[in-house]
C-alpha atoms as an extended CHARMM CRD file, in Angstrom:
* protein
*
       226  EXT
         1         1  UNK       CA              0.0700000000       -0.1010000000       -0.0480000000  PROA      1               0.0000000000
         2         2  UNK       CA              2.6280000000        2.5500000000        1.0980000000  PROA      2               0.0000000000
         3         3  UNK       CA              4.9240000000        1.3500000000       -1.7970000000  PROA      3               0.0000000000
         4         4  UNK       CA              2.2250000000        2.1490000000       -4.4520000000  PROA      4               0.0000000000
         5         5  UNK       CA              1.5060000000        5.5040000000       -2.8740000000  PROA      5               0.0000000000
         6         6  UNK       CA              5.2990000000        6.3700000000       -2.8220000000  PROA      6               0.0000000000
         7         7  UNK       CA              5.5610000000        5.6200000000       -6.4850000000  PROA      7               0.0000000000
         8         8  UNK       CA              2.6510000000        8.0140000000       -7.2400000000  PROA      8               0.0000000000
         9         9  UNK       CA              4.1370000000       10.8610000000       -4.9900000000  PROA      9               0.0000000000
        10        10  UNK       CA              7.5580000000       10.3560000000       -6.5750000000  PROA      10              0.0000000000
        11        11  UNK       CA              6.3110000000       10.6650000000       -9.8860000000  PROA      11              0.0000000000
        12        12  UNK       CA              4.4180000000       13.8560000000       -8.9570000000  PROA      12              0.0000000000
        13        13  UNK       CA              7.4950000000       15.2700000000       -7.3580000000  PROA      13              0.0000000000
        14        14  UNK       CA              9.3780000000       14.5790000000      -10.4700000000  PROA      14              0.0000000000
        15        15  UNK       CA              6.8640000000       16.2430000000      -12.7010000000  PROA      15              0.0000000000
        16        16  UNK       CA              6.9390000000       19.4710000000      -10.6100000000  PROA      16              0.0000000000
        17        17  UNK       CA             10.5110000000       19.5280000000      -10.5330000000  PROA      17              0.0000000000
        18        18  UNK       CA             10.6730000000       19.1700000000      -14.1850000000  PROA      18              0.0000000000
        19        19  UNK       CA              8.4610000000       22.1720000000      -14.7150000000  PROA      19              0.0000000000
        20        20  UNK       CA             10.6630000000       24.2770000000      -12.5240000000  PROA      20              0.0000000000
        21        21  UNK       CA             13.9480000000       23.0240000000      -14.2540000000  PROA      21              0.0000000000
        22        22  UNK       CA             15.0540000000       21.1300000000      -11.0960000000  PROA      22              0.0000000000
        23        23  UNK       CA             16.4610000000       17.8330000000      -10.3440000000  PROA      23              0.0000000000
        24        24  UNK       CA             13.8920000000       15.7580000000       -8.4430000000  PROA      24              0.0000000000
        25        25  UNK       CA             16.6900000000       14.1480000000       -6.3890000000  PROA      25              0.0000000000
        26        26  UNK       CA             17.0780000000       17.4750000000       -4.5750000000  PROA      26              0.0000000000
        27        27  UNK       CA             13.5970000000       16.9330000000       -2.9270000000  PROA      27              0.0000000000
        28        28  UNK       CA             13.5230000000       14.8070000000        0.0420000000  PROA      28              0.0000000000
        29        29  UNK       CA             10.3270000000       13.2030000000        1.5240000000  PROA      29              0.0000000000
        30        30  UNK       CA              9.8520000000       13.5770000000        5.2000000000  PROA      30              0.0000000000
        31        31  UNK       CA              7.0950000000       10.9770000000        5.9170000000  PROA      31              0.0000000000
        32        32  UNK       CA              5.0500000000       12.2710000000        8.5630000000  PROA      32              0.0000000000
        33        33  UNK       CA              3.9240000000        9.6590000000       11.0620000000  PROA      33              0.0000000000
        34        34  UNK       CA              2.3220000000       11.4740000000       13.9860000000  PROA      34              0.0000000000
        35        35  UNK       CA             -0.7220000000        9.7380000000       15.1240000000  PROA      35              0.0000000000
        36        36  UNK       CA              0.1320000000        6.6880000000       13.3590000000  PROA      36              0.0000000000
        37        37  UNK       CA              1.3760000000        3.3110000000       15.0710000000  PROA      37              0.0000000000
        38        38  UNK       CA              5.0800000000        2.2650000000       15.2420000000  PROA      38              0.0000000000
        39        39  UNK       CA              4.2910000000       -0.3980000000       12.5170000000  PROA      39              0.0000000000
        40        40  UNK       CA              3.4080000000        2.3740000000        9.9490000000  PROA      40              0.0000000000
        41        41  UNK       CA              6.7690000000        4.0640000000       10.4940000000  PROA      41              0.0000000000
        42        42  UNK       CA              8.4990000000        0.6840000000       10.1260000000  PROA      42              0.0000000000
        43        43  UNK       CA              6.5990000000       -0.0720000000        6.9960000000  PROA      43              0.0000000000
        44        44  UNK       CA              7.6770000000        3.2550000000        5.6520000000  PROA      44              0.0000000000
        45        45  UNK       CA             11.1390000000        2.5250000000        6.4300000000  PROA      45              0.0000000000
        46        46  UNK       CA             11.0410000000       -0.8080000000        4.6880000000  PROA      46              0.0000000000
        47        47  UNK       CA             10.0520000000        0.9010000000        1.4840000000  PROA      47              0.0000000000
        48        48  UNK       CA             12.7820000000        3.5060000000        1.7510000000  PROA      48              0.0000000000
        49        49  UNK       CA             11.1810000000        6.4280000000        3.4360000000  PROA      49              0.0000000000
        50        50  UNK       CA             14.0880000000        6.8030000000        5.8890000000  PROA      50              0.0000000000
        51        51  UNK       CA             13.0940000000       10.4580000000        7.1100000000  PROA      51              0.0000000000
        52        52  UNK       CA             10.2280000000       10.4330000000        9.5090000000  PROA      52              0.0000000000
        53        53  UNK       CA              8.5790000000       13.3770000000       11.0570000000  PROA      53              0.0000000000
        54        54  UNK       CA              6.7910000000       13.7300000000       14.3440000000  PROA      54              0.0000000000
        55        55  UNK       CA              4.9900000000       16.6900000000       15.9620000000  PROA      55              0.0000000000
        56        56  UNK       CA              4.3450000000       15.4350000000       19.5880000000  PROA      56              0.0000000000
        57        57  UNK       CA              7.2550000000       15.0130000000       21.6750000000  PROA      57              0.0000000000
        58        58  UNK       CA              6.0790000000       12.0610000000       23.9600000000  PROA      58              0.0000000000
        59        59  UNK       CA              4.6570000000       10.1780000000       21.1740000000  PROA      59              0.0000000000
        60        60  UNK       CA              7.7390000000       10.4110000000       19.1260000000  PROA      60              0.0000000000
        61        61  UNK       CA             10.0890000000        9.6000000000       22.0920000000  PROA      61              0.0000000000
        62        62  UNK       CA              7.8550000000        6.4130000000       22.6800000000  PROA      62              0.0000000000
        63        63  UNK       CA              8.3790000000        5.2530000000       19.1250000000  PROA      63              0.0000000000
        64        64  UNK       CA             12.1270000000        5.8720000000       19.2380000000  PROA      64              0.0000000000
        65        65  UNK       CA             12.4420000000        4.0610000000       22.5410000000  PROA      65              0.0000000000
        66        66  UNK       CA             10.4430000000        1.0630000000       20.9930000000  PROA      66              0.0000000000
        67        67  UNK       CA             12.5430000000        1.0360000000       18.0600000000  PROA      67              0.0000000000
        68        68  UNK       CA             16.2460000000        1.2670000000       18.9700000000  PROA      68              0.0000000000
        69        69  UNK       CA             18.6230000000        1.2680000000       16.2420000000  PROA      69              0.0000000000
        70        70  UNK       CA             16.0610000000        2.3030000000       13.8800000000  PROA      70              0.0000000000
        71        71  UNK       CA             17.7000000000        2.9500000000       10.2490000000  PROA      71              0.0000000000
        72        72  UNK       CA             15.7310000000        6.3830000000       10.0750000000  PROA      72              0.0000000000
        73        73  UNK       CA             16.3620000000       10.0370000000       10.6270000000  PROA      73              0.0000000000
        74        74  UNK       CA             13.6380000000       11.5890000000       12.8080000000  PROA      74              0.0000000000
        75        75  UNK       CA             12.4780000000       14.9930000000       12.2210000000  PROA      75              0.0000000000
        76        76  UNK       CA             10.4950000000       17.0680000000       14.7710000000  PROA      76              0.0000000000
        77        77  UNK       CA              8.0980000000       19.1560000000       12.6620000000  PROA      77              0.0000000000
        78        78  UNK       CA              5.5950000000       20.3490000000       15.2840000000  PROA      78              0.0000000000
        79        79  UNK       CA              5.4810000000       23.3800000000       17.4830000000  PROA      79              0.0000000000
        80        80  UNK       CA              8.1140000000       22.8410000000       20.2650000000  PROA      80              0.0000000000
        81        81  UNK       CA              7.7140000000       24.5440000000       23.7560000000  PROA      81              0.0000000000
        82        82  UNK       CA             10.8510000000       25.6750000000       25.4480000000  PROA      82              0.0000000000
        83        83  UNK       CA             10.4770000000       23.1740000000       28.4930000000  PROA      83              0.0000000000
        84        84  UNK       CA             10.5520000000       20.2400000000       26.0850000000  PROA      84              0.0000000000
        85        85  UNK       CA             13.9620000000       21.3720000000       24.4540000000  PROA      85              0.0000000000
        86        86  UNK       CA             16.0830000000       19.0750000000       26.8000000000  PROA      86              0.0000000000
        87        87  UNK       CA             13.9390000000       16.0770000000       25.6090000000  PROA      87              0.0000000000
        88        88  UNK       CA             14.4470000000       16.6560000000       21.7470000000  PROA      88              0.0000000000
        89        89  UNK       CA             18.0040000000       17.7330000000       21.2800000000  PROA      89              0.0000000000
        90        90  UNK       CA             20.1330000000       14.8110000000       20.2050000000  PROA      90              0.0000000000
        91        91  UNK       CA             17.0830000000       12.5560000000       19.6200000000  PROA      91              0.0000000000
        92        92  UNK       CA             16.1600000000       14.2500000000       16.3330000000  PROA      92              0.0000000000
        93        93  UNK       CA             18.2600000000       14.6670000000       13.2040000000  PROA      93              0.0000000000
        94        94  UNK       CA             16.4530000000       18.0020000000       12.4130000000  PROA      94              0.0000000000
        95        95  UNK       CA             14.1140000000       20.2340000000       14.3380000000  PROA      95              0.0000000000
        96        96  UNK       CA             12.0480000000       22.1980000000       11.8240000000  PROA      96              0.0000000000
        97        97  UNK       CA             10.4310000000       24.5720000000       14.3140000000  PROA      97              0.0000000000
        98        98  UNK       CA             12.9220000000       27.0900000000       15.7010000000  PROA      98              0.0000000000
        99        99  UNK       CA             10.6510000000       30.2520000000       15.9460000000  PROA      99              0.0000000000
       100       100  UNK       CA             12.2550000000       32.5270000000       18.7600000000  PROA      100             0.0000000000
       101       101  UNK       CA             15.2250000000       33.7210000000       20.4490000000  PROA      101             0.0000000000
       102       102  UNK       CA             14.0880000000       32.1090000000       23.7490000000  PROA      102             0.0000000000
       103       103  UNK       CA             13.7480000000       28.7310000000       22.1830000000  PROA      103             0.0000000000
       104       104  UNK       CA             17.1800000000       28.9850000000       20.4860000000  PROA      104             0.0000000000
       105       105  UNK       CA             18.7240000000       29.7210000000       23.8780000000  PROA      105             0.0000000000
       106       106  UNK       CA             16.8280000000       26.6690000000       25.4220000000  PROA      106             0.0000000000
       107       107  UNK       CA             18.0590000000       24.4710000000       22.6880000000  PROA      107             0.0000000000
       108       108  UNK       CA             21.4790000000       25.8180000000       22.9070000000  PROA      108             0.0000000000
       109       109  UNK       CA             21.5010000000       25.1020000000       26.7400000000  PROA      109             0.0000000000
       110       110  UNK       CA             20.1180000000       21.4720000000       26.1190000000  PROA      110             0.0000000000
       111       111  UNK       CA             22.5950000000       20.6380000000       23.4880000000  PROA      111             0.0000000000
       112       112  UNK       CA             25.4370000000       22.1600000000       25.3480000000  PROA      112             0.0000000000
       113       113  UNK       CA             24.5550000000       19.8910000000       28.3650000000  PROA      113             0.0000000000
       114       114  UNK       CA             24.6660000000       16.8290000000       26.0680000000  PROA      114             0.0000000000
       115       115  UNK       CA             27.8210000000       18.1810000000       24.2970000000  PROA      115             0.0000000000
       116       116  UNK       CA             26.3650000000       17.9230000000       20.8530000000  PROA      116             0.0000000000
       117       117  UNK       CA             25.2470000000       20.3200000000       17.9200000000  PROA      117             0.0000000000
       118       118  UNK       CA             21.6380000000       20.2350000000       17.1710000000  PROA      118             0.0000000000
       119       119  UNK       CA             20.5130000000       20.9700000000       13.4260000000  PROA      119             0.0000000000
       120       120  UNK       CA             17.4220000000       23.1470000000       13.3550000000  PROA      120             0.0000000000
       121       121  UNK       CA             15.2420000000       25.0420000000       10.7590000000  PROA      121             0.0000000000
       122       122  UNK       CA             13.8670000000       28.4820000000       11.4920000000  PROA      122             0.0000000000
       123       123  UNK       CA             10.0100000000       28.2620000000       11.1420000000  PROA      123             0.0000000000
       124       124  UNK       CA              8.6380000000       31.3920000000        9.3150000000  PROA      124             0.0000000000
       125       125  UNK       CA              5.2200000000       32.5920000000        9.4310000000  PROA      125             0.0000000000
       126       126  UNK       CA              5.3800000000       33.9790000000        5.7800000000  PROA      126             0.0000000000
       127       127  UNK       CA              1.6440000000       34.4560000000        5.1490000000  PROA      127             0.0000000000
       128       128  UNK       CA              1.2500000000       36.2330000000        8.7640000000  PROA      128             0.0000000000
       129       129  UNK       CA             -1.5830000000       34.0130000000        9.8820000000  PROA      129             0.0000000000
       130       130  UNK       CA             -2.5020000000       34.8870000000       13.5240000000  PROA      130             0.0000000000
       131       131  UNK       CA             -3.4210000000       31.3350000000       14.0870000000  PROA      131             0.0000000000
       132       132  UNK       CA             -0.0450000000       29.8600000000       12.9390000000  PROA      132             0.0000000000
       133       133  UNK       CA              3.2050000000       29.6870000000       14.7250000000  PROA      133             0.0000000000
       134       134  UNK       CA              6.4120000000       30.5420000000       13.4860000000  PROA      134             0.0000000000
       135       135  UNK       CA              8.8370000000       33.7550000000       13.3430000000  PROA      135             0.0000000000
       136       136  UNK       CA              7.3020000000       36.7590000000       11.5530000000  PROA      136             0.0000000000
       137       137  UNK       CA              9.3090000000       37.1340000000        8.2260000000  PROA      137             0.0000000000
       138       138  UNK       CA             10.6680000000       40.6230000000        9.2950000000  PROA      138             0.0000000000
       139       139  UNK       CA             12.2710000000       39.0550000000       12.2550000000  PROA      139             0.0000000000
       140       140  UNK       CA             13.9210000000       36.0570000000       10.6520000000  PROA      140             0.0000000000
       141       141  UNK       CA             17.3140000000       37.9170000000       10.1790000000  PROA      141             0.0000000000
       142       142  UNK       CA             17.7490000000       38.6660000000       13.6830000000  PROA      142             0.0000000000
       143       143  UNK       CA             16.7460000000       35.2950000000       14.9950000000  PROA      143             0.0000000000
       144       144  UNK       CA             19.0570000000       33.6330000000       12.3120000000  PROA      144             0.0000000000
       145       145  UNK       CA             21.9200000000       35.9910000000       13.4350000000  PROA      145             0.0000000000
       146       146  UNK       CA             21.3390000000       35.3450000000       16.9320000000  PROA      146             0.0000000000
       147       147  UNK       CA             21.2620000000       31.3420000000       16.3030000000  PROA      147             0.0000000000
       148       148  UNK       CA             24.4430000000       31.6320000000       14.3730000000  PROA      148             0.0000000000
       149       149  UNK       CA             26.2580000000       32.9780000000       17.2960000000  PROA      149             0.0000000000
       150       150  UNK       CA             25.1810000000       29.9100000000       19.4080000000  PROA      150             0.0000000000
       151       151  UNK       CA             27.6640000000       27.0670000000       19.4670000000  PROA      151             0.0000000000
       152       152  UNK       CA             25.4900000000       23.9650000000       19.8950000000  PROA      152             0.0000000000
       153       153  UNK       CA             22.8160000000       24.6370000000       17.4370000000  PROA      153             0.0000000000
       154       154  UNK       CA             23.2340000000       25.0440000000       13.5900000000  PROA      154             0.0000000000
       155       155  UNK       CA             20.5490000000       26.4800000000       11.4510000000  PROA      155             0.0000000000
       156       156  UNK       CA             20.3730000000       24.4070000000        8.2730000000  PROA      156             0.0000000000
       157       157  UNK       CA             17.4850000000       26.4540000000        6.5360000000  PROA      157             0.0000000000
       158       158  UNK       CA             14.0430000000       27.6040000000        6.9340000000  PROA      158             0.0000000000
       159       159  UNK       CA             10.4830000000       25.9850000000        7.1940000000  PROA      159             0.0000000000
       160       160  UNK       CA              6.8190000000       27.1730000000        6.4250000000  PROA      160             0.0000000000
       161       161  UNK       CA              3.3330000000       26.1100000000        6.0470000000  PROA      161             0.0000000000
       162       162  UNK       CA              1.1980000000       27.6670000000        3.4650000000  PROA      162             0.0000000000
       163       163  UNK       CA             -2.4840000000       28.6780000000        4.1890000000  PROA      163             0.0000000000
       164       164  UNK       CA             -4.7790000000       25.6810000000        4.0490000000  PROA      164             0.0000000000
       165       165  UNK       CA             -6.3380000000       26.5530000000        0.8980000000  PROA      165             0.0000000000
       166       166  UNK       CA             -7.0130000000       25.2380000000       -2.5850000000  PROA      166             0.0000000000
       167       167  UNK       CA             -5.9320000000       28.6190000000       -4.0690000000  PROA      167             0.0000000000
       168       168  UNK       CA             -2.5850000000       27.6520000000       -5.7330000000  PROA      168             0.0000000000
       169       169  UNK       CA             -1.7910000000       31.4710000000       -6.0550000000  PROA      169             0.0000000000
       170       170  UNK       CA             -1.9300000000       31.7210000000       -2.3230000000  PROA      170             0.0000000000
       171       171  UNK       CA              0.2250000000       28.6940000000       -1.8430000000  PROA      171             0.0000000000
       172       172  UNK       CA              2.8160000000       30.0010000000       -4.2560000000  PROA      172             0.0000000000
       173       173  UNK       CA              2.9170000000       33.5210000000       -2.7290000000  PROA      173             0.0000000000
       174       174  UNK       CA              4.0340000000       31.5820000000        0.5480000000  PROA      174             0.0000000000
       175       175  UNK       CA              6.4070000000       29.3450000000       -0.7350000000  PROA      175             0.0000000000
       176       176  UNK       CA              8.1150000000       31.9230000000       -3.0060000000  PROA      176             0.0000000000
       177       177  UNK       CA              8.0920000000       34.3030000000        0.1990000000  PROA      177             0.0000000000
       178       178  UNK       CA             10.1540000000       31.8260000000        1.9070000000  PROA      178             0.0000000000
       179       179  UNK       CA             12.5100000000       31.3120000000       -1.0030000000  PROA      179             0.0000000000
       180       180  UNK       CA             12.9630000000       35.0500000000       -1.1680000000  PROA      180             0.0000000000
       181       181  UNK       CA             13.8080000000       35.2650000000        2.6350000000  PROA      181             0.0000000000
       182       182  UNK       CA             16.3920000000       32.5480000000        2.3740000000  PROA      182             0.0000000000
       183       183  UNK       CA             17.9320000000       34.3810000000       -0.8310000000  PROA      183             0.0000000000
       184       184  UNK       CA             18.1650000000       37.5850000000        1.2910000000  PROA      184             0.0000000000
       185       185  UNK       CA             19.9000000000       35.7650000000        4.1700000000  PROA      185             0.0000000000
       186       186  UNK       CA             22.3170000000       33.7410000000        1.7930000000  PROA      186             0.0000000000
       187       187  UNK       CA             23.1050000000       37.2870000000        0.2650000000  PROA      187             0.0000000000
       188       188  UNK       CA             24.2750000000       38.2260000000        4.0590000000  PROA      188             0.0000000000
       189       189  UNK       CA             26.4050000000       35.2730000000        4.2700000000  PROA      189             0.0000000000
       190       190  UNK       CA             24.5430000000       32.6980000000        5.8790000000  PROA      190             0.0000000000
       191       191  UNK       CA             24.5460000000       29.0520000000        4.6070000000  PROA      191             0.0000000000
       192       192  UNK       CA             20.9270000000       27.8100000000        4.5830000000  PROA      192             0.0000000000
       193       193  UNK       CA             20.5930000000       24.8610000000        2.2100000000  PROA      193             0.0000000000
       194       194  UNK       CA             16.9870000000       23.4720000000        3.1700000000  PROA      194             0.0000000000
       195       195  UNK       CA             13.6190000000       24.8120000000        2.3890000000  PROA      195             0.0000000000
       196       196  UNK       CA             11.1470000000       22.6430000000        4.2740000000  PROA      196             0.0000000000
       197       197  UNK       CA              7.8270000000       23.4240000000        2.8370000000  PROA      197             0.0000000000
       198       198  UNK       CA              4.8330000000       21.6520000000        1.2410000000  PROA      198             0.0000000000
       199       199  UNK       CA              2.4050000000       19.2920000000        2.6360000000  PROA      199             0.0000000000
       200       200  UNK       CA             -0.1100000000       16.8330000000        1.1360000000  PROA      200             0.0000000000
       201       201  UNK       CA             -2.3690000000       19.2860000000       -0.4040000000  PROA      201             0.0000000000
       202       202  UNK       CA              0.1760000000       21.6610000000       -1.7190000000  PROA      202             0.0000000000
       203       203  UNK       CA              3.5380000000       19.9270000000       -2.1360000000  PROA      203             0.0000000000
       204       204  UNK       CA              3.8780000000       20.1370000000       -6.0400000000  PROA      204             0.0000000000
       205       205  UNK       CA              3.6170000000       23.8580000000       -5.7580000000  PROA      205             0.0000000000
       206       206  UNK       CA              6.3500000000       23.7760000000       -3.0080000000  PROA      206             0.0000000000
       207       207  UNK       CA              8.5020000000       21.8560000000       -5.2250000000  PROA      207             0.0000000000
       208       208  UNK       CA              8.0290000000       24.2130000000       -8.1700000000  PROA      208             0.0000000000
       209       209  UNK       CA              8.9670000000       27.1390000000       -5.7650000000  PROA      209             0.0000000000
       210       210  UNK       CA             12.2350000000       25.3250000000       -4.5280000000  PROA      210             0.0000000000
       211       211  UNK       CA             11.3670000000       23.0600000000       -1.6300000000  PROA      211             0.0000000000
       212       212  UNK       CA             14.2870000000       20.6440000000       -0.6640000000  PROA      212             0.0000000000
       213       213  UNK       CA             11.9500000000       18.8420000000        1.8920000000  PROA      213             0.0000000000
       214       214  UNK       CA              8.2870000000       18.0350000000        1.5110000000  PROA      214             0.0000000000
       215       215  UNK       CA              6.5180000000       16.8740000000        4.8080000000  PROA      215             0.0000000000
       216       216  UNK       CA              3.8820000000       14.3160000000        3.6900000000  PROA      216             0.0000000000
       217       217  UNK       CA              1.5280000000       12.0770000000        5.7910000000  PROA      217             0.0000000000
       218       218  UNK       CA             -1.9600000000       11.6730000000        4.3230000000  PROA      218             0.0000000000
       219       219  UNK       CA             -1.0590000000       11.4110000000        0.6770000000  PROA      219             0.0000000000
       220       220  UNK       CA              1.2710000000        8.4980000000        1.6100000000  PROA      220             0.0000000000
       221       221  UNK       CA             -0.7750000000        6.8100000000        4.6720000000  PROA      221             0.0000000000
       222       222  UNK       CA             -4.1820000000        7.7390000000        3.9520000000  PROA      222             0.0000000000
       223       223  UNK       CA             -6.5170000000        9.5750000000        6.7040000000  PROA      223             0.0000000000
       224       224  UNK       CA             -5.5390000000        9.2500000000       10.4820000000  PROA      224             0.0000000000
       225       225  UNK       CA             -7.6520000000        7.8040000000       12.8400000000  PROA      225             0.0000000000
       226       226  UNK       CA             -6.4760000000       10.1390000000       15.6880000000  PROA      226             0.0000000000
């Protein structure tokens, strides 16, 4: 089942990349297994989906503990509270949701205590939606500069979520906006290789606009029961 859906998604990513003149191999799928049993994550890994996304700390840690030595890279893709920083550093290959200086400092402290460097993405609220988390676009340069001065976190790129709408133009504005933010930061000398953007309902548009990671759940696994 997952293998068949993965083939379809891979074809759609390839077509979107071709429309943008991109190499489809530059786009990585983060299979979002939140709210799904460990068996689903294991089945995903068995068909080659080795980047798995979770957004609830306790649920994710439970899966990790039940699957020691898993051949996967875990991604934290949900909103992260500062008091959970100590639980996630070193457990996730990449945290997609750095959205404030205070969270950066909490991650720095937790990572320093474990003597490691935690890779992160800065989450940007490109569309300015009040109900969405993420750093306002105008404040991103200051946050990235602050994080760049911390020795135990490494900002690898940016993440965003488009408004949940069927309006492709609105989706495209959001994704193009994140790409522009990255281009401006690269122009200032920051090295930001990743753009995490695009979900089940809009990932093809995200790929056309430069996504290097798409976070996909429903299109791979079907609707969640919880």
